[in-house]
XYZ file of C-alpha atoms in Angstrom:
620
model
C 43.177 -52.180 -93.739
C 41.486 -55.471 -94.570
C 39.460 -57.033 -91.876
C 41.475 -59.618 -89.859
C 40.145 -63.082 -88.973
C 40.051 -62.988 -85.208
C 39.282 -65.875 -82.665
C 38.843 -65.288 -78.906
C 42.126 -66.453 -77.238
C 41.754 -69.420 -74.735
C 43.077 -68.848 -71.207
C 46.655 -69.818 -70.425
C 46.682 -72.667 -68.028
C 49.326 -75.182 -66.951
C 49.679 -77.411 -63.994
C 53.443 -76.507 -63.565
C 52.656 -72.849 -62.935
C 54.670 -69.766 -63.905
C 58.379 -69.055 -64.177
C 59.956 -65.604 -64.379
C 57.168 -63.553 -62.863
C 57.924 -63.605 -59.215
C 54.939 -63.469 -57.023
C 52.825 -61.908 -59.666
C 49.473 -63.229 -60.892
C 49.365 -63.710 -64.673
C 46.641 -64.444 -67.217
C 44.917 -62.949 -70.202
C 43.079 -60.407 -68.158
C 46.457 -59.061 -66.751
C 47.683 -58.847 -70.360
C 44.816 -57.087 -71.866
C 46.028 -53.976 -73.819
C 49.251 -55.649 -74.677
C 50.231 -57.476 -77.843
C 50.917 -61.025 -76.709
C 53.089 -63.512 -78.594
C 52.628 -67.022 -77.296
C 55.599 -69.218 -78.101
C 54.871 -73.031 -77.749
C 58.312 -74.616 -77.200
C 60.033 -77.484 -75.633
C 63.644 -77.366 -74.412
C 64.860 -80.466 -76.496
C 63.904 -78.923 -79.740
C 66.547 -77.217 -81.734
C 63.955 -75.366 -84.027
C 62.500 -73.933 -80.747
C 65.841 -72.650 -79.589
C 66.337 -71.062 -83.029
C 62.914 -69.164 -82.441
C 63.922 -68.015 -79.018
C 67.001 -66.365 -80.734
C 64.850 -65.016 -83.656
C 62.622 -63.295 -81.065
C 65.224 -61.500 -78.987
C 65.488 -58.414 -81.173
C 61.761 -58.046 -81.453
C 61.284 -58.529 -77.685
C 63.811 -55.713 -76.973
C 62.433 -53.313 -79.655
C 58.785 -53.606 -78.625
C 59.220 -54.183 -74.975
C 56.701 -51.558 -73.971
C 53.875 -53.007 -76.123
C 54.613 -56.721 -76.676
C 54.714 -59.417 -74.105
C 56.161 -62.781 -75.092
C 54.790 -65.744 -73.185
C 56.547 -68.963 -73.474
C 54.306 -72.055 -73.092
C 56.593 -75.119 -72.354
C 54.940 -78.155 -73.809
C 57.019 -81.247 -73.150
C 57.783 -84.110 -75.604
C 60.021 -86.258 -73.335
C 59.167 -87.378 -69.848
C 62.137 -85.474 -68.353
C 60.820 -82.278 -69.905
C 57.655 -82.534 -67.796
C 59.673 -82.085 -64.581
C 59.198 -78.569 -63.341
C 62.717 -78.122 -62.053
C 64.032 -79.189 -65.579
C 61.826 -76.485 -67.127
C 63.172 -73.871 -64.721
C 66.703 -74.899 -65.488
C 66.142 -74.670 -69.183
C 64.702 -71.163 -68.911
C 67.913 -70.116 -67.247
C 70.176 -72.191 -69.592
C 68.822 -70.509 -72.747
C 68.372 -67.024 -71.139
C 64.651 -66.818 -71.642
C 63.888 -63.279 -70.597
C 59.993 -63.500 -70.566
C 57.299 -65.239 -68.543
C 57.068 -69.016 -69.119
C 54.044 -71.152 -68.380
C 54.980 -74.715 -67.524
C 52.217 -76.894 -69.136
C 53.251 -80.555 -68.536
C 49.930 -81.879 -69.436
C 49.625 -80.058 -72.782
C 46.453 -78.281 -71.625
C 47.092 -75.009 -73.245
C 48.717 -76.707 -76.241
C 45.365 -78.514 -76.830
C 43.287 -75.483 -76.224
C 45.147 -73.604 -79.018
C 45.073 -76.709 -81.356
C 48.817 -76.661 -81.657
C 50.371 -79.465 -83.730
C 54.113 -78.838 -83.772
C 56.994 -77.271 -81.804
C 57.667 -74.437 -82.271
C 54.375 -72.638 -82.880
C 53.905 -68.892 -82.346
C 50.416 -67.355 -81.810
C 49.729 -63.515 -81.915
C 46.879 -62.225 -79.655
C 45.894 -58.719 -80.114
C 45.277 -56.139 -77.277
C 41.499 -57.003 -77.033
C 42.394 -60.780 -76.434
C 41.849 -62.097 -79.910
C 44.127 -64.595 -81.863
C 45.005 -62.909 -85.051
C 47.878 -65.016 -86.410
C 49.560 -68.338 -86.049
C 52.967 -69.385 -87.252
C 54.592 -72.773 -87.182
C 58.358 -73.456 -87.496
C 61.237 -70.991 -88.058
C 61.748 -67.784 -89.997
C 58.654 -65.740 -88.920
C 60.284 -62.938 -86.891
C 59.988 -60.538 -89.744
C 56.408 -61.279 -90.359
C 55.414 -60.847 -86.807
C 57.439 -57.667 -86.662
C 55.378 -56.256 -89.424
C 52.134 -57.508 -87.780
C 53.092 -55.949 -84.303
C 53.715 -52.625 -86.029
C 50.183 -52.759 -87.627
C 48.617 -53.690 -84.330
C 50.438 -50.865 -82.466
C 49.046 -48.410 -84.991
C 45.580 -49.833 -85.048
C 45.049 -50.163 -81.316
C 46.766 -46.873 -80.496
C 44.119 -45.306 -82.677
C 41.198 -47.169 -81.001
C 42.643 -46.502 -77.555
C 43.027 -50.304 -76.715
C 46.812 -50.301 -76.556
C 48.448 -50.122 -73.103
C 52.148 -49.339 -72.834
C 54.469 -50.001 -69.990
C 56.789 -52.514 -68.287
C 56.026 -56.170 -68.835
C 55.617 -58.902 -66.110
C 59.006 -60.459 -66.488
C 61.042 -60.806 -63.286
C 64.657 -62.106 -63.894
C 66.000 -64.923 -61.635
C 68.876 -64.370 -59.142
C 72.224 -65.305 -60.576
C 73.936 -68.339 -59.071
C 77.703 -68.198 -58.079
C 78.870 -71.359 -59.684
C 82.379 -72.008 -61.384
C 80.477 -73.354 -64.608
C 76.973 -72.738 -65.661
C 75.283 -75.437 -67.702
C 78.602 -76.617 -69.285
C 78.104 -78.462 -72.619
C 81.180 -80.493 -73.663
C 84.684 -81.129 -72.355
C 88.099 -81.962 -73.845
C 91.265 -83.532 -72.382
C 94.256 -81.252 -73.251
C 97.853 -82.539 -73.775
C 98.782 -80.645 -70.669
C 96.659 -82.839 -68.479
C 94.224 -80.071 -68.043
C 90.639 -79.944 -69.395
C 88.798 -77.518 -71.514
C 85.078 -77.027 -71.005
C 82.482 -75.000 -72.892
C 80.797 -72.970 -70.233
C 77.725 -72.662 -72.571
C 75.391 -70.335 -70.749
C 78.239 -67.865 -69.895
C 79.367 -67.932 -73.503
C 82.971 -68.784 -72.512
C 85.540 -71.665 -72.632
C 87.129 -72.552 -69.303
C 90.365 -74.333 -68.870
C 90.395 -76.384 -65.592
C 93.278 -77.908 -63.929
C 93.911 -81.835 -63.872
C 91.600 -81.939 -60.849
C 88.614 -80.867 -63.060
C 87.667 -78.195 -60.544
C 90.369 -75.492 -60.285
C 90.119 -72.696 -62.929
C 93.327 -71.931 -64.815
C 91.903 -69.380 -67.364
C 88.731 -68.278 -69.048
C 88.549 -67.581 -72.697
C 85.877 -65.206 -74.073
C 84.463 -61.935 -72.694
C 81.392 -63.737 -71.272
C 78.962 -61.477 -73.214
C 76.945 -63.090 -76.138
C 78.567 -61.973 -79.325
C 80.700 -63.087 -82.386
C 84.060 -61.528 -82.237
C 87.636 -62.702 -82.888
C 90.595 -61.621 -80.902
C 92.624 -62.282 -77.729
C 91.136 -64.348 -74.888
C 89.747 -61.526 -72.879
C 87.890 -59.897 -75.716
C 86.857 -62.647 -78.105
C 83.132 -63.570 -77.893
C 81.060 -66.732 -78.288
C 77.308 -67.477 -78.401
C 76.467 -70.602 -76.405
C 79.537 -72.691 -77.542
C 79.291 -76.510 -77.399
C 81.564 -79.083 -78.941
C 85.316 -79.056 -78.772
C 87.940 -81.108 -80.756
C 91.714 -81.114 -80.631
C 93.426 -81.116 -84.043
C 96.885 -82.039 -85.094
C 98.372 -78.538 -85.127
C 97.699 -78.396 -81.308
C 94.743 -75.940 -81.538
C 91.200 -76.501 -80.663
C 88.031 -76.192 -82.847
C 84.946 -75.010 -81.076
C 81.368 -75.445 -82.259
C 79.976 -72.083 -81.575
C 76.384 -73.110 -81.772
C 74.197 -70.063 -81.691
C 76.724 -68.106 -83.808
C 76.257 -70.968 -86.369
C 80.104 -71.056 -86.750
C 83.288 -72.964 -85.987
C 85.950 -71.144 -84.150
C 89.611 -71.977 -83.653
C 91.397 -71.458 -80.316
C 95.183 -71.179 -80.203
C 95.966 -72.924 -76.842
C 99.335 -71.116 -76.561
C 98.022 -67.551 -76.956
C 94.341 -67.883 -76.223
C 93.569 -66.080 -79.559
C 90.269 -67.004 -81.018
C 89.682 -66.845 -84.967
C 86.693 -67.849 -87.060
C 87.260 -71.107 -89.123
C 83.879 -71.700 -90.799
C 80.446 -70.204 -91.057
C 79.166 -66.605 -91.706
C 77.430 -65.948 -88.334
C 74.103 -66.327 -90.012
C 71.900 -69.577 -89.870
C 71.701 -71.656 -92.996
C 68.325 -71.833 -94.621
C 66.817 -73.975 -97.354
C 68.185 -73.002 -100.728
C 71.521 -71.782 -99.723
C 74.854 -73.412 -100.556
C 75.761 -76.712 -98.868
C 79.357 -76.593 -99.758
C 82.003 -74.168 -100.632
C 84.812 -71.990 -99.014
C 84.312 -72.422 -95.209
C 83.858 -68.832 -94.298
C 81.379 -68.083 -97.072
C 78.857 -70.921 -96.425
C 76.399 -70.617 -93.542
C 76.053 -73.257 -90.847
C 73.193 -74.205 -88.637
C 73.667 -74.807 -84.902
C 76.688 -76.986 -84.896
C 76.621 -78.910 -81.661
C 79.783 -81.029 -81.737
C 82.959 -81.626 -83.776
C 85.316 -84.584 -84.230
C 88.465 -85.268 -86.319
C 87.966 -88.392 -88.347
C 89.410 -89.768 -91.444
C 91.297 -86.595 -92.440
C 88.361 -84.239 -91.945
C 86.685 -82.352 -89.151
C 83.173 -83.773 -88.867
C 80.352 -81.609 -87.673
C 77.053 -82.583 -85.908
C 74.942 -80.008 -87.584
C 71.887 -80.205 -85.141
C 70.063 -77.334 -86.739
C 69.359 -79.179 -90.053
C 69.568 -82.705 -88.994
C 72.774 -83.393 -90.925
C 76.564 -84.246 -90.691
C 78.838 -81.894 -92.352
C 82.765 -81.923 -92.602
C 85.402 -79.211 -92.843
C 88.250 -79.941 -95.200
C 91.457 -78.163 -94.505
C 93.523 -76.824 -97.453
C 95.215 -79.699 -99.380
C 93.913 -82.182 -96.899
C 96.362 -81.010 -94.079
C 95.315 -80.146 -90.639
C 98.290 -77.810 -90.600
C 96.257 -75.619 -92.893
C 93.476 -75.089 -90.589
C 91.975 -71.589 -90.806
C 93.477 -70.868 -94.248
C 91.326 -69.285 -96.864
C 91.165 -72.495 -98.804
C 89.419 -74.672 -96.258
C 85.959 -75.895 -97.369
C 82.746 -77.265 -95.709
C 80.275 -79.770 -97.331
C 77.280 -81.961 -96.317
C 78.487 -85.504 -95.674
C 75.223 -87.174 -94.580
C 71.506 -86.375 -94.100
C 68.827 -84.791 -96.272
C 67.555 -82.191 -93.693
C 64.517 -84.325 -93.122
C 64.104 -85.263 -89.437
C 63.798 -88.906 -88.646
C 65.742 -92.189 -88.487
C 66.552 -93.551 -91.782
C 69.798 -95.616 -92.493
C 71.670 -95.925 -95.629
C 74.142 -94.183 -97.859
C 75.072 -90.737 -96.387
C 72.990 -88.617 -98.926
C 69.882 -90.716 -98.117
C 70.074 -91.022 -94.456
C 67.804 -88.994 -92.050
C 69.029 -87.631 -88.659
C 67.176 -85.855 -85.962
C 69.282 -83.222 -84.165
C 72.693 -85.048 -83.932
C 74.460 -83.635 -80.926
C 77.451 -85.828 -80.059
C 80.279 -87.251 -81.958
C 83.128 -89.688 -81.143
C 85.738 -90.959 -83.558
C 86.935 -94.616 -83.554
C 89.251 -96.358 -85.974
C 86.609 -97.837 -88.214
C 83.438 -95.712 -87.463
C 82.203 -92.287 -86.450
C 79.774 -92.576 -83.508
C 76.784 -90.148 -83.409
C 74.382 -89.401 -80.526
C 71.174 -88.652 -82.500
C 69.258 -86.962 -79.718
C 65.676 -86.471 -81.002
C 65.393 -90.068 -82.016
C 67.000 -91.224 -78.673
C 69.458 -93.141 -80.784
C 73.008 -94.210 -81.172
C 74.009 -94.054 -84.846
C 77.384 -94.672 -86.628
C 78.975 -93.772 -89.975
C 81.112 -96.490 -91.648
C 84.316 -95.791 -93.670
C 82.208 -95.770 -96.798
C 80.041 -93.021 -95.454
C 76.868 -95.144 -94.938
C 74.783 -94.574 -91.788
C 73.713 -97.302 -89.368
C 71.670 -97.461 -86.212
C 72.962 -99.319 -83.149
C 70.207 -98.294 -80.579
C 66.924 -96.487 -81.265
C 63.809 -96.861 -83.299
C 62.499 -93.285 -84.164
C 61.207 -90.033 -83.047
C 58.527 -91.226 -80.671
C 59.912 -94.082 -78.603
C 62.349 -93.582 -75.553
C 63.033 -94.847 -72.142
C 65.651 -96.480 -70.020
C 65.914 -100.004 -70.902
C 69.051 -102.216 -71.014
C 69.716 -105.529 -72.804
C 69.941 -106.409 -76.538
C 70.309 -103.157 -78.676
C 67.326 -103.872 -80.816
C 65.172 -103.510 -77.649
C 67.250 -101.006 -75.551
C 65.908 -97.527 -75.119
C 67.670 -94.163 -74.468
C 66.174 -90.661 -73.615
C 67.634 -87.825 -75.719
C 71.370 -88.536 -75.497
C 73.684 -85.526 -76.140
C 77.068 -87.178 -75.907
C 79.115 -90.247 -76.917
C 82.645 -91.305 -75.938
C 84.749 -94.074 -77.520
C 86.210 -96.525 -75.067
C 89.481 -98.399 -75.453
C 87.833 -101.793 -75.909
C 85.778 -100.750 -78.891
C 82.591 -99.958 -76.931
C 81.081 -96.553 -76.316
C 79.901 -94.627 -73.369
C 76.635 -92.747 -74.027
C 75.687 -89.516 -72.043
C 71.993 -90.477 -71.726
C 71.077 -86.971 -70.969
C 67.390 -87.121 -70.059
C 67.797 -90.358 -68.175
C 70.447 -88.726 -65.994
C 72.629 -91.779 -66.742
C 75.807 -93.013 -68.380
C 75.088 -96.033 -70.502
C 77.488 -98.397 -72.544
C 76.879 -100.051 -75.858
C 79.279 -102.867 -76.863
C 79.183 -103.732 -80.617
C 80.858 -107.139 -79.880
C 77.893 -108.311 -77.932
C 75.127 -106.044 -79.136
C 74.263 -105.286 -75.517
C 73.334 -101.948 -73.728
C 74.111 -101.586 -70.149
C 73.997 -98.775 -67.531
C 77.414 -97.512 -66.133
C 76.220 -94.900 -63.660
C 72.864 -93.174 -62.584
C 72.097 -90.250 -60.371
C 73.765 -87.845 -62.735
C 72.021 -84.591 -63.671
C 71.666 -84.100 -67.476
C 75.087 -85.398 -68.512
C 75.907 -83.989 -71.881
C 79.486 -85.347 -72.551
C 82.219 -87.498 -71.071
C 85.969 -87.624 -71.284
C 88.034 -90.696 -70.656
C 91.063 -90.322 -68.289
C 92.905 -93.558 -67.848
C 90.587 -95.963 -66.156
C 88.188 -93.174 -65.002
C 85.771 -91.146 -66.942
C 84.989 -87.410 -66.422
C 81.324 -86.676 -67.058
C 79.888 -83.239 -67.759
C 76.917 -83.029 -65.438
C 75.357 -79.998 -67.234
C 72.449 -79.283 -64.780
C 74.756 -79.626 -61.816
C 77.189 -77.112 -63.346
C 80.257 -79.421 -62.772
C 82.517 -82.297 -63.909
C 82.108 -85.456 -62.142
C 84.844 -88.040 -61.938
C 83.788 -91.745 -61.963
C 85.733 -95.117 -62.120
C 84.565 -97.279 -64.932
C 82.714 -100.085 -63.125
C 83.524 -103.741 -63.909
C 79.711 -104.537 -63.490
C 76.780 -102.753 -64.807
C 74.331 -100.952 -62.574
C 70.890 -102.682 -62.533
C 67.977 -100.398 -63.239
C 64.312 -100.933 -63.466
C 63.305 -100.837 -67.305
C 60.870 -98.150 -68.393
C 59.611 -97.370 -71.816
C 57.760 -94.279 -73.003
C 56.208 -93.013 -76.095
C 55.607 -89.311 -76.899
C 52.048 -88.533 -75.646
C 50.109 -86.382 -78.174
C 46.399 -86.863 -78.866
C 45.952 -88.612 -82.264
C 43.861 -86.734 -84.969
C 40.992 -88.859 -86.055
C 40.776 -89.096 -89.840
C 38.685 -91.047 -92.126
C 40.399 -93.831 -94.271
C 40.668 -93.114 -97.869
C 41.173 -89.634 -99.310
C 42.509 -86.913 -96.913
C 42.965 -83.351 -98.169
C 46.168 -81.910 -96.753
C 46.199 -78.099 -96.673
C 49.431 -76.298 -95.592
C 48.147 -72.653 -94.944
C 50.633 -70.000 -95.739
C 49.933 -66.238 -96.008
C 52.907 -64.104 -97.033
C 53.554 -61.324 -94.558
C 52.234 -57.858 -95.367
C 54.174 -56.182 -98.071
C 55.527 -59.528 -99.366
C 54.692 -62.124 -101.909
C 55.763 -65.510 -103.031
C 58.485 -64.934 -105.544
C 58.541 -67.361 -108.388
C 61.073 -65.564 -110.698
C 63.572 -68.425 -110.201
C 61.178 -71.346 -109.938
C 58.829 -72.573 -107.237
C 59.128 -70.802 -103.908
C 57.230 -73.494 -102.025
C 57.997 -77.120 -101.173
C 56.045 -79.996 -99.639
C 57.386 -83.383 -98.428
C 55.180 -86.170 -97.115
C 55.920 -89.531 -95.620
C 54.464 -91.811 -93.025
C 55.303 -94.162 -90.087
C 54.600 -96.952 -90.828
C 55.176 -96.388 -94.544
C 51.997 -98.660 -95.331
C 49.870 -96.021 -93.821
C 50.107 -93.983 -97.089
C 48.653 -95.561 -100.229
C 49.160 -92.450 -102.272
C 50.286 -88.901 -101.817
C 53.822 -89.394 -100.349
C 56.992 -87.829 -101.670
C 58.082 -84.200 -102.599
C 56.372 -81.569 -104.597
C 55.879 -77.797 -104.932
C 52.281 -77.364 -104.092
C 51.256 -76.782 -100.516
C 47.979 -78.662 -100.911
C 47.791 -82.329 -101.665
C 45.390 -85.306 -101.594
C 46.610 -88.199 -99.607
C 45.274 -91.731 -99.619
C 45.216 -93.478 -96.356
C 45.282 -97.357 -95.944
C 42.208 -98.558 -94.299
C 44.083 -101.564 -93.039
C 46.440 -99.478 -90.947
C 44.549 -98.371 -87.558
C 47.061 -95.569 -86.798
C 50.458 -94.093 -87.431
C 52.285 -90.756 -87.915
C 52.083 -88.388 -90.941
C 55.384 -86.684 -91.412
C 54.990 -83.353 -93.231
C 57.749 -80.942 -94.071
C 56.904 -77.602 -95.660
C 58.847 -74.472 -96.852
C 57.813 -71.199 -98.308
C 59.963 -68.329 -99.402
C 58.473 -64.815 -99.598
C 60.069 -61.606 -100.756
C 59.314 -57.924 -100.626
C 56.674 -56.889 -102.982
C 58.302 -53.833 -104.587
C 58.764 -53.855 -108.332
C 61.245 -51.141 -108.195
C 63.585 -53.039 -105.872
C 66.010 -55.145 -108.051
C 67.227 -57.078 -105.010
C 64.185 -57.557 -102.585
C 64.694 -58.914 -99.183
C 63.506 -62.504 -98.986
C 62.676 -64.821 -96.087
C 62.395 -68.602 -95.733
C 59.488 -70.067 -93.560
C 59.780 -73.770 -92.680
C 58.378 -76.414 -90.404
C 58.374 -80.142 -89.863
C 55.056 -81.814 -88.325
C 54.825 -85.290 -87.050
C 50.946 -85.665 -86.763
C 49.723 -88.867 -85.016
C 46.612 -89.972 -86.777
C 43.981 -92.595 -85.901
C 41.793 -94.022 -88.764
C 38.124 -94.075 -87.845
C 34.921 -93.991 -89.908
C 33.534 -90.501 -89.716
C 36.772 -88.951 -89.076
C 38.038 -85.844 -90.687
C 38.599 -85.735 -94.431
C 40.777 -82.546 -94.217
C 44.035 -81.922 -92.445
C 45.023 -78.197 -92.030
C 48.480 -77.327 -90.897
C 49.239 -73.644 -90.440
C 52.599 -72.633 -91.477
C 51.781 -68.917 -91.318
C 48.342 -67.041 -91.021
C 45.066 -68.381 -90.101
C 42.903 -71.376 -91.445
C 40.125 -69.203 -92.853
C 38.079 -72.266 -94.002
C 38.092 -73.724 -90.599
C 37.068 -70.424 -88.980
C 34.172 -70.131 -91.552
C 33.118 -73.728 -90.576
C 33.071 -72.816 -86.907
C 31.070 -69.493 -87.475
C 28.470 -71.396 -89.623
C 28.108 -74.280 -87.048
């Protein structure tokens, strides 16, 4: 076995303290002898949620040798609140210890640059691998097997139960509900996300009429009591009287027959879409990626595809909603490039960042674009526009003219009869309103708790208070609520770099037993851009090499480098005609400050270790 690069792991520290360990003490000393996987995540990040799901099987299979530690490193101000982190750990069923690190202390010690990042620590307390982004579970599985064998032979592997202590279950009717829908009967249908069910409530919004789904995480069609979902979110009523469900973690659309309660699969394969896979075709043969909301608009069912920062659409057979669920239905991308950010323009050129809410109006489709804290819309020609929001790093609670107004990670949007929209401004715990006639943003209600959707009922509005586990009925006020304006910017230390040439190195080491497979063309991709665009004089754009020389404009003092990398590796077995392949991908937004004497190299680890950096450290 080749000698592995090892670096002593820094201690795990966080001002917020530990979650999911009861009264235990926990640090690296208590974890010595175990293989530790540190997952740097934040609960707003869809890629982080994907990684949580990727790790579940590994966590169960190696429970006696592996301890996964979540380090919660916030992007938004709301995510720095300890109670919000506690709620997120329950919401997403995180079944391992979590360190709440609101000041990014451990993030800085481990030199992390992006969410999500996984760090592997061996039983002797050394970092042996780092992986950024998604698609690394198979590589970590192989490394874990190697470490188990190596340290069992050395006598340094300690088996046994881990430090995880599950929280006590809470007896609420709903548990972190996601979206709601008014039914023709006057009742409401709610996605009871954490319990993997749909719940029909009576017209009072409180009394349970029936539950649909077994309540166990799964992907099964059938009658109401045995069908299964996996963290369902968005709901849309279609013309044949049935409901389409965005079954988010199953990466699928499901169809609910309201009369019988039967559930069938409308679109998706149950597997997450990855780069290089088809983006159009028969609905049940094309993979989706974390569909978060759905809306019927202009003869198609539009899909907020949060997992790949796009909008897709489902076309029923022959353009008729009566054919929903037939074998002839198709899906296709309608807007977005999969690059994360805020760029307007024709649908195929626009950029989104985790679109999570949709609302149809006569002349436009409204979009809550959560990671850019933005309200966007699609016109009848398919072009994308921004009403409120500036990009990935600016957010807050500010009313007034739309070009100056601020939101904080909105998840829902609701069309109102006068042409305006109500925005479920989730991390501001508020219901906001945007009026396109005046261009003004106002606040309708505050003191909500993570509102994620709202349903109009006459002159009232029913708000899904996700973190209070209930629907809250409000009268639409005639006057706006006055709130103190507050503006924020994502706080991450800028990397000091020298103006002029900067060597960008994306480090990727294929997992053991695999190699980059170039039989069908390049298996790597690199895309680079900047905010502001003037920061880059040269080196922007797409290419296939993971190394590139950038030229930075000395006249621009600071900005953000946006780097998107992908690498596909396949089993290195010449006798296997159809080797298993895996896609590894990550987007980085790296704040940089130009200073004389700054670094002339920017290493970003996609998978492996930065050997050059370690050699420099050892020679220093």
